[in-house]
Coordinates of N, CA and C in Angstrom, one line a residue:
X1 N 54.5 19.9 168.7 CA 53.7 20.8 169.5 C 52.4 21.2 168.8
X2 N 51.3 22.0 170.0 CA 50.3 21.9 168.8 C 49.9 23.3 168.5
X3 N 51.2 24.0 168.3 CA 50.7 25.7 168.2 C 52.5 26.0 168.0
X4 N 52.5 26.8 167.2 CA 53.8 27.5 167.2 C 54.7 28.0 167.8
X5 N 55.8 28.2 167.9 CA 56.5 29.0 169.3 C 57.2 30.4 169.1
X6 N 57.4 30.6 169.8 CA 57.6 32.3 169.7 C 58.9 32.7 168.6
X7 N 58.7 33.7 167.4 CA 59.2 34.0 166.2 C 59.5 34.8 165.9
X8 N 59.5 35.4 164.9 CA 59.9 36.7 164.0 C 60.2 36.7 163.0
X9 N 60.5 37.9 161.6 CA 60.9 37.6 160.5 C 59.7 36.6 159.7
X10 N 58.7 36.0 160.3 CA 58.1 34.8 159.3 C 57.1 35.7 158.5
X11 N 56.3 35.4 157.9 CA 55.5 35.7 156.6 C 53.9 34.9 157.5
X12 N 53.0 35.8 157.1 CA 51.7 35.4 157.3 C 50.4 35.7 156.1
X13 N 49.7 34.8 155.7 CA 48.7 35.6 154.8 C 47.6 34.9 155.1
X14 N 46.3 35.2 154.8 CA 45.3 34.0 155.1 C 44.3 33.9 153.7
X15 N 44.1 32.7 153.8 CA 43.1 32.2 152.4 C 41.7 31.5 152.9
X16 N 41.2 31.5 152.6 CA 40.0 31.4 153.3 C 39.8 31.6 154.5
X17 N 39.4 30.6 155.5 CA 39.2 30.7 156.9 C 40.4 30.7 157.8
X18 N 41.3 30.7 157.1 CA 43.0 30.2 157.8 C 44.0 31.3 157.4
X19 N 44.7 31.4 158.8 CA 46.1 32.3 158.4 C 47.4 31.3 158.1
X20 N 47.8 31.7 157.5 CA 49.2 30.6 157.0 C 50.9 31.2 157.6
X21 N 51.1 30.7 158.4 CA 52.3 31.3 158.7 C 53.8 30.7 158.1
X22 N 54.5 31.1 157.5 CA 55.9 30.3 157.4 C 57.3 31.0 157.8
X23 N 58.1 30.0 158.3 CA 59.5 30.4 158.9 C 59.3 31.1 159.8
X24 N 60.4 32.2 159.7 CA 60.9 32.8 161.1 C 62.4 32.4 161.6
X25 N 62.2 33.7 162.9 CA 63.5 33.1 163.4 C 63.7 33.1 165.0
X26 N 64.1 31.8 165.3 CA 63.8 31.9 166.7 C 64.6 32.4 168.0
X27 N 66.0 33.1 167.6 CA 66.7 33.9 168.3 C 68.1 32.5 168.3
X28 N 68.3 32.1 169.4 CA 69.4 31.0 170.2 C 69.4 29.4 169.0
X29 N 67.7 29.6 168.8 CA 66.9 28.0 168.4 C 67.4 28.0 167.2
X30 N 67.4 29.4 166.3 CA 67.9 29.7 164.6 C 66.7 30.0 163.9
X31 N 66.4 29.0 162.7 CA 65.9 29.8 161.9 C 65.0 28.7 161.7
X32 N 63.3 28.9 161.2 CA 62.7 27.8 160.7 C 61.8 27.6 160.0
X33 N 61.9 26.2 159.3 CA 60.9 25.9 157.8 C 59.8 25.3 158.3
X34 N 58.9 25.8 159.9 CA 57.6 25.8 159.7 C 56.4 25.9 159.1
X35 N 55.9 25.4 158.9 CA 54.0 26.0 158.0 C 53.3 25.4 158.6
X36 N 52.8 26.6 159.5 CA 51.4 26.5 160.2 C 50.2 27.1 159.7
X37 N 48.8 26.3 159.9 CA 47.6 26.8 159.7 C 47.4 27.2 160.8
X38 N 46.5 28.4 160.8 CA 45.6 28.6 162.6 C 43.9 29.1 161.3
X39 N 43.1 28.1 161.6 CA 41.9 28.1 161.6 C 41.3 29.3 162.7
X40 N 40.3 29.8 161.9 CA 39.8 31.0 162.1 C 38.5 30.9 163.3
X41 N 37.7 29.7 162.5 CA 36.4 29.5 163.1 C 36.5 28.4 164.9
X42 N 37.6 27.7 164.5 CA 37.8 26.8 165.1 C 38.8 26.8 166.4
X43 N 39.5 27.8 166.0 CA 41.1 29.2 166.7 C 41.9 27.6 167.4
X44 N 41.7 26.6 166.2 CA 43.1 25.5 166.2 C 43.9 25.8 165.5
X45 N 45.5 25.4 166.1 CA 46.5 25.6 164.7 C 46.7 24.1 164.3
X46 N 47.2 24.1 163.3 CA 47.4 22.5 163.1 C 48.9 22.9 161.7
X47 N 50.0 22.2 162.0 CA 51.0 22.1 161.4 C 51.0 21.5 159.9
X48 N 51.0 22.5 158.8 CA 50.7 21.7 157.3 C 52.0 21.0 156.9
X49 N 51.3 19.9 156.9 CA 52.8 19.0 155.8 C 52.9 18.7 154.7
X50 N 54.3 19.1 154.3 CA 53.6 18.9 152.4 C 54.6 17.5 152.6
X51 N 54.1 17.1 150.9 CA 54.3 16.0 150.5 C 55.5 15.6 150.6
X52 N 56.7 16.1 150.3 CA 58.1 15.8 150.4 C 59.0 16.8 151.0
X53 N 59.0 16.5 152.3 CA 59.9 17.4 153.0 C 61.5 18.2 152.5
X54 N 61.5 17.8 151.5 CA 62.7 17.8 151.0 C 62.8 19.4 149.9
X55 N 61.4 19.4 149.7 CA 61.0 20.1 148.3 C 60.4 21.5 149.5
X56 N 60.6 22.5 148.9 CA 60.1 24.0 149.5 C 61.1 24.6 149.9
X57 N 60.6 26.0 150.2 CA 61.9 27.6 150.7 C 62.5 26.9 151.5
X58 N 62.7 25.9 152.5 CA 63.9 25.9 153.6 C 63.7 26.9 154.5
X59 N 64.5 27.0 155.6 CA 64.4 27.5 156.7 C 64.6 29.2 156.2
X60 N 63.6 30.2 156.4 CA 64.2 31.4 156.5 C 63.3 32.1 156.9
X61 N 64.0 33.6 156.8 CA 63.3 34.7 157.9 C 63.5 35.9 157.2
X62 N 62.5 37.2 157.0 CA 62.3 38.2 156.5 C 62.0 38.0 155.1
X63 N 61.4 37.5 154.7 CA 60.9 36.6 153.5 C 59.7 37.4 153.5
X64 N 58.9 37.4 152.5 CA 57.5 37.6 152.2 C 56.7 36.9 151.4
X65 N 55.1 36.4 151.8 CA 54.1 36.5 151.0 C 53.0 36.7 150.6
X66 N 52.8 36.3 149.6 CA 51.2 36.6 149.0 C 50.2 35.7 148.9
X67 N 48.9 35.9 148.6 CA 48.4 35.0 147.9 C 47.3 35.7 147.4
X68 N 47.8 34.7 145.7 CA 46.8 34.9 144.7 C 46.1 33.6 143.8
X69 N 45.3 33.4 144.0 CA 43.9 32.3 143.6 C 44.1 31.4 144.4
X70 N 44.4 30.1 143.6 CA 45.5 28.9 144.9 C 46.3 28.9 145.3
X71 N 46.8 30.0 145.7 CA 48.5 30.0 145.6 C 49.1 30.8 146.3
X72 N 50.0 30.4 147.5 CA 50.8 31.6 148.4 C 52.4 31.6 147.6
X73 N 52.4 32.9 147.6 CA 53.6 33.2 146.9 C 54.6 33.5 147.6
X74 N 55.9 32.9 148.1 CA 56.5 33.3 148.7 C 57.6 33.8 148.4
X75 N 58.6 35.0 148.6 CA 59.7 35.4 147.5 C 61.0 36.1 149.0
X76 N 62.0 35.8 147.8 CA 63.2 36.5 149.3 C 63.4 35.5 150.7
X77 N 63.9 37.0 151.4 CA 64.5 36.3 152.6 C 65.9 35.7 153.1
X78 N 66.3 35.8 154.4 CA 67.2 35.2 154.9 C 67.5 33.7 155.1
X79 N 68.6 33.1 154.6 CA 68.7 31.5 155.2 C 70.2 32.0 155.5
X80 N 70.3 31.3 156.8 CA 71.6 31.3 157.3 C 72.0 32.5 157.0
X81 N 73.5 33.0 156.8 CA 74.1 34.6 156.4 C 73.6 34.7 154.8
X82 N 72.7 34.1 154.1 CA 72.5 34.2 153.0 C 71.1 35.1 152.4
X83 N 71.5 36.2 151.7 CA 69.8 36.5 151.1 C 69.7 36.0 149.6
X84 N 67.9 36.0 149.9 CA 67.7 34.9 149.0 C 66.8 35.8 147.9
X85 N 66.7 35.4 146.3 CA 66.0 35.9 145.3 C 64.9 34.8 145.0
X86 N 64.8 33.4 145.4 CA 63.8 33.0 145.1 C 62.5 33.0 145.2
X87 N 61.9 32.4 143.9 CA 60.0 32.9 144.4 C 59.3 31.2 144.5
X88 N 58.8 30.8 145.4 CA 58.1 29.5 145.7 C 56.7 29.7 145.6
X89 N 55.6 28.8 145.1 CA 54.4 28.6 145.4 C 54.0 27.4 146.0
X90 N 53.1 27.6 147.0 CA 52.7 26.6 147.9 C 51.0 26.7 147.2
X91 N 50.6 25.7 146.8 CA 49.6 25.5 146.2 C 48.3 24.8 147.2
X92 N 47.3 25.3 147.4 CA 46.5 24.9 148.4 C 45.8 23.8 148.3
X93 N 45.5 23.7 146.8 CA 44.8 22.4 146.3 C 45.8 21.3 146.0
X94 N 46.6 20.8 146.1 CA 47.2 19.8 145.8 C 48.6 19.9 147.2
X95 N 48.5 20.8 148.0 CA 49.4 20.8 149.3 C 50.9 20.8 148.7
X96 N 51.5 21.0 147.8 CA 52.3 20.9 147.7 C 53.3 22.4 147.2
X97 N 54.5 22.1 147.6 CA 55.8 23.3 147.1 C 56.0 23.5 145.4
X98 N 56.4 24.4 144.4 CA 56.8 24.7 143.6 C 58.0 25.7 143.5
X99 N 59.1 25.6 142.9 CA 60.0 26.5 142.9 C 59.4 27.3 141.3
X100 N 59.7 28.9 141.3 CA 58.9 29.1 139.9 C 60.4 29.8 140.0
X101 N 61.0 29.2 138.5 CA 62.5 29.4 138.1 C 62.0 30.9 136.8
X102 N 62.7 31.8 137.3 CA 62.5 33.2 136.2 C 63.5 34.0 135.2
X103 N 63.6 34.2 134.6 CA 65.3 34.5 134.1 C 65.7 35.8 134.5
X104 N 64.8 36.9 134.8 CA 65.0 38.0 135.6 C 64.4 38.6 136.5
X105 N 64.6 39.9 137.5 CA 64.1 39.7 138.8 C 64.6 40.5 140.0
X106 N 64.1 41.1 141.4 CA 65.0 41.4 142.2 C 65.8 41.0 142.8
X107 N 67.0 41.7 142.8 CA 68.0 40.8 143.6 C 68.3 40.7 145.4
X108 N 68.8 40.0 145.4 CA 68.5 39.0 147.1 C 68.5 39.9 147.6
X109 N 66.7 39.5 148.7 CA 66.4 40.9 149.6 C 65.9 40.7 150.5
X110 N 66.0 41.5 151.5 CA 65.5 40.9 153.3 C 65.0 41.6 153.4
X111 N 63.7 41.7 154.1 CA 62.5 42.9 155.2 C 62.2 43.6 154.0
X112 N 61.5 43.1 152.9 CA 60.3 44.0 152.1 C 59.4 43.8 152.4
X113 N 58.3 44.5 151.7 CA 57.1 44.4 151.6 C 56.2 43.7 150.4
X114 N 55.9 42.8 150.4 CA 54.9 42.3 149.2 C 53.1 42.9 149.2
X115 N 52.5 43.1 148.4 CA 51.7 43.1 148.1 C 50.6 42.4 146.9
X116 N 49.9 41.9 146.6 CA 49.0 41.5 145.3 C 48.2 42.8 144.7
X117 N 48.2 43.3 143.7 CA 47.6 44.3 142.8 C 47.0 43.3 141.3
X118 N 45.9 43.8 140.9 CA 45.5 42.8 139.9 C 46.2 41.9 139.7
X119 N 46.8 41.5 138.7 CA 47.3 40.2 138.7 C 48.7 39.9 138.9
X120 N 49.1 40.9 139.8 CA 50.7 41.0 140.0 C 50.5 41.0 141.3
X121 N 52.3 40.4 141.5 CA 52.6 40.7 143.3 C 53.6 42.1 143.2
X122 N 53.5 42.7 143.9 CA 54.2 43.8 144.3 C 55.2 43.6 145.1
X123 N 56.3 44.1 144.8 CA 57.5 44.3 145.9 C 58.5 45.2 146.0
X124 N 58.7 45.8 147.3 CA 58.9 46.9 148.0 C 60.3 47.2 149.0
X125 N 61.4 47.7 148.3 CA 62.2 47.8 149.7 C 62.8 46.6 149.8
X126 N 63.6 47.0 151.2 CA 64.0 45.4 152.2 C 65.3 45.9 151.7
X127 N 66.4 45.0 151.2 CA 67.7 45.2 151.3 C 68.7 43.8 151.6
X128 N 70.4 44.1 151.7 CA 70.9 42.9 152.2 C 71.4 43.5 153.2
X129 N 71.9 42.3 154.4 CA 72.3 42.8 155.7 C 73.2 43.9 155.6
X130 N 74.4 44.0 155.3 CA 75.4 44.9 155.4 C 75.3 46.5 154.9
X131 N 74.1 46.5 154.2 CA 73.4 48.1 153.6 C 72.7 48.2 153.5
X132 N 72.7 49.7 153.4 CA 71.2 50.6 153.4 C 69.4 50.0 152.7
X133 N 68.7 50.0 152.9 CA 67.7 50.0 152.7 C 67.7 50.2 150.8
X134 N 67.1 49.9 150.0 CA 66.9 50.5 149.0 C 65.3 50.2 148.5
X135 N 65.1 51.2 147.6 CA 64.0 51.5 147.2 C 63.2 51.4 146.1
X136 N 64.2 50.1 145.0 CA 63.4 49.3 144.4 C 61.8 48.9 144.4
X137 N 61.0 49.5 143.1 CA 59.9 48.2 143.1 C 60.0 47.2 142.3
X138 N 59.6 46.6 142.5 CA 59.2 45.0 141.2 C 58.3 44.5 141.5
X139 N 57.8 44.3 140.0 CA 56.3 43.7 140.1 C 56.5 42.4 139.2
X140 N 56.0 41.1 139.4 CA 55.7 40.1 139.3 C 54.2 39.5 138.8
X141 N 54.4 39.5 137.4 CA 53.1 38.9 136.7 C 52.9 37.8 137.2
X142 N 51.7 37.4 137.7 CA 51.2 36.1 137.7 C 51.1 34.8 136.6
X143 N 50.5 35.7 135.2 CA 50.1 34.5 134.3 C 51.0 34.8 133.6
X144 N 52.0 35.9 132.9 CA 52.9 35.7 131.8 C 54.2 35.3 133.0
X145 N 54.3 34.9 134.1 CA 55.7 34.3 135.0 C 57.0 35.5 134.7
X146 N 56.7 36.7 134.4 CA 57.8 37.7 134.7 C 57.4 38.7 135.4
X147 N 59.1 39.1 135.9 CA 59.2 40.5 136.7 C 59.7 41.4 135.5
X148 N 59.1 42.7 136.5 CA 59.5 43.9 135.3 C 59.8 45.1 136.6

């Protein structure tokens, strides 16, 4: 198709002239490992494909990201009944997925909030299905690759 279909839970950021959307969830349809462009100047979307479909987050929803220089940062989220702790970078110049492996970190969380502050990502909240909300932050260095 040449435009996305109706969602939720997905993550949006925009890097230059383009909003980047990924996943979501489609209610009946399930859950999905979409990445769409929608150009700004042009108000086309066009479906980004990376290099090996095999490689990136997988299908999920209440996930969040950022983006800082080249790079959308994606962290968390739902796949299937599962919440997730990983952090991915989708790298704009070379199109392709990264999993960035950390040895410590927040633990698996659905519906926060990310933010970028100097050279860190910020993260806020969210939770796992079955409990309360909590109120965790974690912050995420960019260039030394830790959370604190």
């Amino acid at each position: 198709s040449s435009a996305p279909s109706n969602r939720k839970g997905h993550s949006a950021v925009v890097y230059h002239s383009s909003m980047y959307i990924y996943g979501g969830y489609f209610g009946i349809r399930g859950i999905s490992q979409e990445f769409w462009n929608f150009h700004f100047d042009t108000r086309k979307w066009l479906c980004v494909s990376t290099l090996s479909p095999s490689t990136g987050p997988g299908p999920r929803h209440g996930h969040s990201a950022v983006v800082y220089h080249t790079g959308m940062y994606l962290f968390g989220g739902l796949m299937g009944l599962s919440e997730q702790k990983d952090l991915w970078k989708w790298d704009f110049a070379s199109s392709s997925w990264s999993n960035i492996r950390t040895s410590q970190g927040p633990p698996p969380v659905v519906g926060h909030a990310s933010i970028v502050f100097k050279d860190s990502m910020l993260i806020f909240g969210g939770g796992i299905s079955n409990s309360s909300p909590i109120d965790d932050l974690w912050k995420y260095h960019f260039h030394t690759q830790t959370w604190k």
